[in-house]
């Protein structure tokens, strides 16, 4: 496995640029590098933190991005972390979120990096899972791309290629608070609040029984930690496109002795649906022992509007089609599963 992570954090700008420099951006970038280096699923040789001279222009950033993307294969994860300023102009061709680079000027959109180019390079990369972590203003707007494309799948969709975008902001909140959270330990207190809390979760792990932090677990843990912090924070958001919430992204650093015991197999249809949507690593063989229940679960997932529900339903449907070769079993499954309209 040659999963690669690229961290982009332009912290310095020309004095007359009108773009404010924040030390928190640079500290966050360095901390992503350190935390990833210490995470067994990654390690220092898989993570590249761009230095100040590598984030001066959009061309510099894209060259590094293409280089790292080119090193990944179908079994790998390609993760891009961006910490910096985000801007959004709706009077430029194809209004999209723009990311600042070291030579960006306020009110000069052409000096910024359009998120479209970053998406394009991610889409073309061969990695089986692509993850973008965006910690900047307007990151809530990332799914709203211009040219009439209102949703992420139109841009990042690529048959069976999962994508996850984790953003610092949710809903209509456009301003990301740049100053550190004093409640965080050590250097993390000097990161931006979203990155500081996310890195704190990665450093400590969670009490979940699993040895790895899945996409779903990470999202829930960061949301929970930020909502429990005495300092009031913006709420983060995660968007999935064909990426399973159960996909492992980091090693869970929590001492195994302090983790919760592995829960029993879900009991009823409702418990199965909840567990699958939460990204729990359920043993599907247990579910597939019962064709009717499998059908019920698929029907419930198809009717759900939750991110990822449709792709989980497709995955179970595929396994069910292979498993229920006996006509009676298949009919029992089919009768239940097909009650819900296909999306
Ligand atoms: Zn906090």
Short mmCIF file of C-alpha atoms and ligand atoms in Angstrom, two decimals:
data_model
loop_
_atom_site.label_atom_id
_atom_site.label_comp_id
_atom_site.label_asym_id
_atom_site.label_seq_id
_atom_site.Cartn_x
_atom_site.Cartn_y
_atom_site.Cartn_z
CA UNK A 1 0.00 0.00 0.00
CA UNK A 2 1.28 3.44 -0.94
CA UNK A 3 -1.43 5.69 0.38
CA UNK A 4 -0.36 9.31 0.20
CA UNK A 5 -1.30 12.42 2.14
CA UNK A 6 -0.54 15.95 1.00
CA UNK A 7 -0.87 18.86 3.41
CA UNK A 8 -1.27 22.36 1.96
CA UNK A 9 -1.18 25.24 4.44
CA UNK A 10 -0.17 28.66 3.07
CA UNK A 11 0.36 30.77 6.18
CA UNK A 12 2.24 33.76 4.76
CA UNK A 13 1.08 36.37 2.25
CA UNK A 14 2.53 39.56 0.80
CA UNK A 15 2.07 42.54 3.13
CA UNK A 16 0.06 44.50 0.55
CA UNK A 17 -2.04 41.49 -0.54
CA UNK A 18 -4.91 42.17 1.84
CA UNK A 19 -4.87 38.48 2.79
CA UNK A 20 -4.21 38.02 6.47
CA UNK A 21 -1.42 35.76 7.65
CA UNK A 22 -2.34 33.43 10.51
CA UNK A 23 0.30 31.45 12.37
CA UNK A 24 -2.43 28.89 13.13
CA UNK A 25 -2.44 27.82 9.46
CA UNK A 26 1.26 26.98 9.48
CA UNK A 27 1.15 25.30 12.90
CA UNK A 28 -1.81 23.18 11.77
CA UNK A 29 0.02 22.03 8.62
CA UNK A 30 3.07 20.98 10.65
CA UNK A 31 0.87 19.20 13.19
CA UNK A 32 -0.93 17.19 10.47
CA UNK A 33 2.52 16.02 9.40
CA UNK A 34 3.49 15.01 12.93
CA UNK A 35 0.23 13.29 13.80
CA UNK A 36 0.17 11.35 10.51
CA UNK A 37 3.81 10.35 10.99
CA UNK A 38 2.85 8.89 14.36
CA UNK A 39 -0.20 7.04 13.05
CA UNK A 40 0.68 3.43 12.12
CA UNK A 41 -1.68 3.41 9.13
CA UNK A 42 0.31 6.29 7.64
CA UNK A 43 3.84 7.03 8.89
CA UNK A 44 6.17 9.88 8.01
CA UNK A 45 7.12 8.60 4.56
CA UNK A 46 3.54 8.68 3.28
CA UNK A 47 2.77 12.24 4.28
CA UNK A 48 4.16 15.34 2.59
CA UNK A 49 3.70 18.74 4.17
CA UNK A 50 4.39 21.48 1.64
CA UNK A 51 6.77 24.19 2.86
CA UNK A 52 6.20 27.96 2.40
CA UNK A 53 8.12 27.99 -0.91
CA UNK A 54 5.97 25.12 -2.28
CA UNK A 55 2.64 26.87 -1.75
CA UNK A 56 3.44 30.21 -3.42
CA UNK A 57 1.42 29.66 -6.60
CA UNK A 58 -1.48 27.53 -7.81
CA UNK A 59 1.03 25.90 -10.18
CA UNK A 60 3.33 24.91 -7.30
CA UNK A 61 0.47 23.34 -5.36
CA UNK A 62 -0.98 21.51 -8.37
CA UNK A 63 2.44 20.15 -9.36
CA UNK A 64 2.88 18.63 -5.89
CA UNK A 65 -0.69 17.36 -5.93
CA UNK A 66 -0.29 15.63 -9.30
CA UNK A 67 3.02 14.15 -8.20
CA UNK A 68 1.56 12.63 -5.03
CA UNK A 69 -1.67 11.53 -6.74
CA UNK A 70 0.43 9.71 -9.33
CA UNK A 71 1.99 7.55 -6.67
CA UNK A 72 -1.30 5.97 -5.57
CA UNK A 73 -3.04 2.86 -6.87
CA UNK A 74 -6.54 1.34 -6.67
CA UNK A 75 -6.02 -0.06 -3.16
CA UNK A 76 -4.74 3.20 -1.79
CA UNK A 77 -6.05 6.33 -0.13
CA UNK A 78 -5.17 9.76 -1.47
CA UNK A 79 -5.75 12.39 1.16
CA UNK A 80 -5.44 16.12 0.60
CA UNK A 81 -5.54 18.45 3.59
CA UNK A 82 -6.01 22.14 2.91
CA UNK A 83 -5.75 24.73 5.67
CA UNK A 84 -5.88 28.37 4.63
CA UNK A 85 -8.22 31.01 3.30
CA UNK A 86 -11.26 30.13 1.23
CA UNK A 87 -13.06 32.60 -1.02
CA UNK A 88 -16.13 32.46 -3.17
CA UNK A 89 -16.94 34.78 -6.04
CA UNK A 90 -20.20 34.31 -7.86
CA UNK A 91 -19.27 36.65 -10.71
CA UNK A 92 -16.42 34.60 -12.17
CA UNK A 93 -16.91 31.80 -14.74
CA UNK A 94 -18.03 28.68 -12.89
CA UNK A 95 -18.29 30.06 -9.39
CA UNK A 96 -16.45 27.71 -7.07
CA UNK A 97 -14.65 27.92 -3.81
CA UNK A 98 -11.12 29.23 -4.33
CA UNK A 99 -8.22 28.34 -2.07
CA UNK A 100 -5.52 30.87 -1.21
CA UNK A 101 -1.86 30.28 -2.11
CA UNK A 102 1.13 32.32 -0.94
CA UNK A 103 0.85 34.82 -3.82
CA UNK A 104 -2.92 35.35 -3.54
CA UNK A 105 -4.34 38.86 -3.36
CA UNK A 106 -7.68 39.79 -1.90
CA UNK A 107 -10.21 40.55 -4.67
CA UNK A 108 -7.98 39.06 -7.41
CA UNK A 109 -9.60 35.68 -8.08
CA UNK A 110 -6.98 34.74 -10.68
CA UNK A 111 -4.32 34.64 -7.99
CA UNK A 112 -6.19 31.89 -6.11
CA UNK A 113 -6.50 28.15 -6.76
CA UNK A 114 -9.95 27.10 -7.96
CA UNK A 115 -11.24 24.06 -6.09
CA UNK A 116 -12.30 22.75 -9.52
CA UNK A 117 -8.68 22.07 -10.45
CA UNK A 118 -8.04 20.32 -7.17
CA UNK A 119 -11.14 18.15 -7.64
CA UNK A 120 -10.13 17.37 -11.19
CA UNK A 121 -6.71 16.11 -10.15
CA UNK A 122 -8.30 14.06 -7.37
CA UNK A 123 -10.85 12.58 -9.76
CA UNK A 124 -8.17 11.55 -12.22
CA UNK A 125 -6.02 9.90 -9.57
CA UNK A 126 -6.23 6.12 -9.33
CA UNK A 127 -6.61 5.82 -5.56
CA UNK A 128 -9.66 3.82 -4.47
CA UNK A 129 -10.53 6.34 -1.78
CA UNK A 130 -9.95 10.07 -2.06
CA UNK A 131 -10.31 12.26 0.98
CA UNK A 132 -10.30 16.05 1.06
CA UNK A 133 -10.10 17.74 4.44
CA UNK A 134 -10.82 21.44 3.98
CA UNK A 135 -10.29 23.87 6.84
CA UNK A 136 -11.10 27.30 5.46
CA UNK A 137 -13.82 29.88 5.04
CA UNK A 138 -16.57 28.91 2.58
CA UNK A 139 -15.70 25.21 2.94
CA UNK A 140 -19.45 24.72 3.41
CA UNK A 141 -19.76 25.81 -0.23
CA UNK A 142 -17.46 23.10 -1.58
CA UNK A 143 -20.31 20.88 -2.73
CA UNK A 144 -21.87 23.78 -4.62
CA UNK A 145 -19.86 23.90 -7.79
CA UNK A 146 -20.60 26.23 -10.63
CA UNK A 147 -21.69 25.50 -14.20
CA UNK A 148 -25.08 24.38 -12.97
CA UNK A 149 -23.65 21.41 -11.10
CA UNK A 150 -25.12 21.65 -7.65
CA UNK A 151 -23.76 18.54 -6.06
CA UNK A 152 -20.46 16.88 -5.53
CA UNK A 153 -21.20 13.61 -7.33
CA UNK A 154 -21.30 15.35 -10.71
CA UNK A 155 -17.68 16.29 -10.32
CA UNK A 156 -16.11 13.63 -8.20
CA UNK A 157 -18.14 10.67 -9.38
CA UNK A 158 -16.05 8.05 -11.03
CA UNK A 159 -17.56 4.57 -11.16
CA UNK A 160 -16.99 2.93 -7.81
CA UNK A 161 -14.39 5.45 -6.71
CA UNK A 162 -15.26 6.63 -3.23
CA UNK A 163 -14.72 10.20 -2.20
CA UNK A 164 -15.05 11.85 1.16
CA UNK A 165 -14.94 15.57 1.83
CA UNK A 166 -14.63 16.64 5.44
CA UNK A 167 -15.14 20.37 5.89
CA UNK A 168 -14.73 22.73 8.82
CA UNK A 169 -18.11 24.31 8.21
CA UNK A 170 -21.66 23.14 7.97
CA UNK A 171 -24.69 24.70 6.31
CA UNK A 172 -24.73 28.45 5.68
CA UNK A 173 -21.85 29.28 7.96
CA UNK A 174 -19.17 30.81 5.75
CA UNK A 175 -16.54 32.11 8.17
CA UNK A 176 -14.11 29.69 9.77
CA UNK A 177 -12.73 30.94 13.08
CA UNK A 178 -8.95 31.01 12.64
CA UNK A 179 -7.71 31.41 16.22
CA UNK A 180 -6.65 28.43 18.31
CA UNK A 181 -8.75 26.70 20.95
CA UNK A 182 -7.16 27.14 24.38
CA UNK A 183 -8.77 23.93 25.63
CA UNK A 184 -6.60 21.79 23.36
CA UNK A 185 -3.30 20.37 24.64
CA UNK A 186 0.20 21.51 23.62
CA UNK A 187 0.75 22.66 20.05
CA UNK A 188 -2.82 21.74 19.10
CA UNK A 189 -3.99 24.83 21.00
CA UNK A 190 -2.19 26.88 18.33
CA UNK A 191 -3.91 25.17 15.39
CA UNK A 192 -7.20 26.34 13.91
CA UNK A 193 -10.05 24.93 16.05
CA UNK A 194 -11.28 22.40 13.46
CA UNK A 195 -7.82 21.03 12.68
CA UNK A 196 -6.80 21.12 16.36
CA UNK A 197 -9.80 19.09 17.44
CA UNK A 198 -9.53 16.68 14.50
CA UNK A 199 -5.84 16.10 15.25
CA UNK A 200 -6.66 15.64 18.93
CA UNK A 201 -9.11 12.88 18.00
CA UNK A 202 -6.47 11.25 15.78
CA UNK A 203 -3.86 11.49 18.55
CA UNK A 204 -6.09 10.08 21.30
CA UNK A 205 -8.25 7.69 19.29
CA UNK A 206 -11.75 6.85 20.44
CA UNK A 207 -13.21 4.34 22.88
CA UNK A 208 -14.92 2.51 20.03
CA UNK A 209 -13.92 -1.17 19.96
CA UNK A 210 -12.50 -1.00 16.45
CA UNK A 211 -8.74 -0.90 15.85
CA UNK A 212 -9.14 1.67 13.10
CA UNK A 213 -10.94 4.99 12.83
CA UNK A 214 -13.43 4.76 10.01
CA UNK A 215 -14.75 7.76 8.09
CA UNK A 216 -18.01 7.59 10.06
CA UNK A 217 -16.27 7.25 13.42
CA UNK A 218 -13.96 10.15 12.68
CA UNK A 219 -16.83 12.43 11.65
CA UNK A 220 -18.86 11.53 14.77
CA UNK A 221 -15.87 11.87 17.11
CA UNK A 222 -14.82 15.30 15.76
CA UNK A 223 -18.43 16.55 15.86
CA UNK A 224 -18.87 15.31 19.41
CA UNK A 225 -15.58 16.70 20.68
CA UNK A 226 -16.24 20.13 19.15
CA UNK A 227 -19.79 20.27 20.48
CA UNK A 228 -18.61 19.32 24.00
CA UNK A 229 -15.76 21.85 24.02
CA UNK A 230 -16.57 24.76 26.38
CA UNK A 231 -15.48 27.15 23.60
CA UNK A 232 -18.27 27.48 21.10
CA UNK A 233 -17.17 26.14 17.71
CA UNK A 234 -18.51 25.89 14.19
CA UNK A 235 -19.94 22.47 13.36
CA UNK A 236 -17.99 20.40 10.84
CA UNK A 237 -19.53 18.42 8.02
CA UNK A 238 -18.75 15.29 6.04
CA UNK A 239 -19.89 14.49 2.53
CA UNK A 240 -19.55 11.04 1.05
CA UNK A 241 -19.76 10.05 -2.54
CA UNK A 242 -19.73 6.30 -2.91
CA UNK A 243 -17.24 6.08 -0.04
CA UNK A 244 -18.36 3.81 2.75
CA UNK A 245 -18.55 5.26 6.25
CA UNK A 246 -16.99 2.00 7.39
CA UNK A 247 -13.82 2.65 5.38
CA UNK A 248 -10.79 2.76 7.68
CA UNK A 249 -8.72 5.92 7.47
CA UNK A 250 -6.48 6.01 10.57
CA UNK A 251 -5.29 3.68 13.30
CA UNK A 252 -7.33 4.09 16.49
CA UNK A 253 -4.68 5.27 18.97
CA UNK A 254 -6.79 4.55 22.06
CA UNK A 255 -5.28 1.94 24.38
CA UNK A 256 -7.21 -1.29 23.58
CA UNK A 257 -7.81 -1.81 27.31
CA UNK A 258 -9.75 1.47 27.40
CA UNK A 259 -11.92 0.70 24.38
CA UNK A 260 -15.49 -0.51 24.63
CA UNK A 261 -16.08 -4.24 24.14
CA UNK A 262 -17.14 -5.36 20.70
CA UNK A 263 -20.93 -5.09 20.59
CA UNK A 264 -23.09 -8.08 19.82
CA UNK A 265 -24.52 -8.65 16.40
CA UNK A 266 -27.42 -6.23 15.80
CA UNK A 267 -30.71 -7.79 16.88
CA UNK A 268 -33.46 -6.51 14.59
CA UNK A 269 -33.89 -4.71 11.28
CA UNK A 270 -33.71 -1.28 12.93
CA UNK A 271 -30.48 -2.10 14.79
CA UNK A 272 -28.92 -3.41 11.59
CA UNK A 273 -29.82 -0.27 9.65
CA UNK A 274 -28.49 1.99 12.41
CA UNK A 275 -25.26 0.00 12.75
CA UNK A 276 -24.63 -0.01 9.00
CA UNK A 277 -25.31 3.73 8.67
CA UNK A 278 -22.95 4.43 11.55
CA UNK A 279 -20.25 2.59 9.68
CA UNK A 280 -19.91 -0.22 12.22
CA UNK A 281 -18.00 -3.17 10.85
CA UNK A 282 -20.98 -5.51 11.03
CA UNK A 283 -20.50 -9.09 10.00
CA UNK A 284 -22.80 -9.22 6.98
CA UNK A 285 -22.72 -13.02 7.06
CA UNK A 286 -24.90 -12.80 10.17
CA UNK A 287 -27.45 -10.65 8.35
CA UNK A 288 -27.40 -12.84 5.24
CA UNK A 289 -28.48 -15.85 7.30
CA UNK A 290 -32.00 -14.42 7.13
CA UNK A 291 -33.27 -13.56 3.60
CA UNK A 292 -36.36 -11.71 4.86
CA UNK A 293 -34.42 -9.56 7.30
CA UNK A 294 -31.77 -8.87 4.64
CA UNK A 295 -34.57 -7.70 2.32
CA UNK A 296 -36.06 -5.51 5.05
CA UNK A 297 -32.69 -3.89 5.74
CA UNK A 298 -32.07 -3.21 2.02
CA UNK A 299 -35.56 -1.69 1.68
CA UNK A 300 -34.98 0.57 4.70
CA UNK A 301 -31.59 1.68 3.40
CA UNK A 302 -33.00 2.45 -0.05
CA UNK A 303 -35.68 4.61 1.53
CA UNK A 304 -33.15 6.45 3.70
CA UNK A 305 -31.87 9.88 2.72
CA UNK A 306 -28.68 9.48 4.77
CA UNK A 307 -25.35 9.90 2.98
CA UNK A 308 -24.06 6.53 1.91
CA UNK A 309 -27.31 4.62 2.54
CA UNK A 310 -27.87 3.89 -1.17
CA UNK A 311 -24.36 2.55 -1.67
CA UNK A 312 -24.63 0.28 1.40
CA UNK A 313 -27.94 -1.02 0.01
CA UNK A 314 -26.27 -1.77 -3.34
CA UNK A 315 -23.44 -3.60 -1.64
CA UNK A 316 -25.80 -5.81 0.40
CA UNK A 317 -28.03 -6.37 -2.64
CA UNK A 318 -25.00 -7.59 -4.58
CA UNK A 319 -24.03 -10.00 -1.81
CA UNK A 320 -27.62 -11.17 -1.45
CA UNK A 321 -27.86 -11.92 -5.17
CA UNK A 322 -24.78 -14.12 -4.87
CA UNK A 323 -25.85 -15.75 -1.61
CA UNK A 324 -29.52 -16.51 -2.21
CA UNK A 325 -29.16 -18.88 -5.15
CA UNK A 326 -31.97 -21.12 -3.91
CA UNK A 327 -35.22 -19.78 -5.51
CA UNK A 328 -37.20 -19.83 -2.23
CA UNK A 329 -34.57 -17.80 -0.39
CA UNK A 330 -34.24 -15.37 -3.25
CA UNK A 331 -38.02 -14.87 -3.41
CA UNK A 332 -38.15 -14.21 0.35
CA UNK A 333 -35.38 -11.63 -0.01
CA UNK A 334 -36.78 -10.07 -3.18
CA UNK A 335 -40.31 -9.67 -1.77
CA UNK A 336 -38.97 -7.55 1.08
CA UNK A 337 -36.22 -5.66 -0.71
CA UNK A 338 -38.34 -4.61 -3.66
CA UNK A 339 -41.08 -3.05 -1.57
CA UNK A 340 -39.13 0.18 -1.57
CA UNK A 341 -38.75 2.13 -4.80
CA UNK A 342 -35.23 2.12 -6.18
CA UNK A 343 -33.62 5.55 -6.02
ZN1 LIG B 1 -12.31 23.69 21.41
#
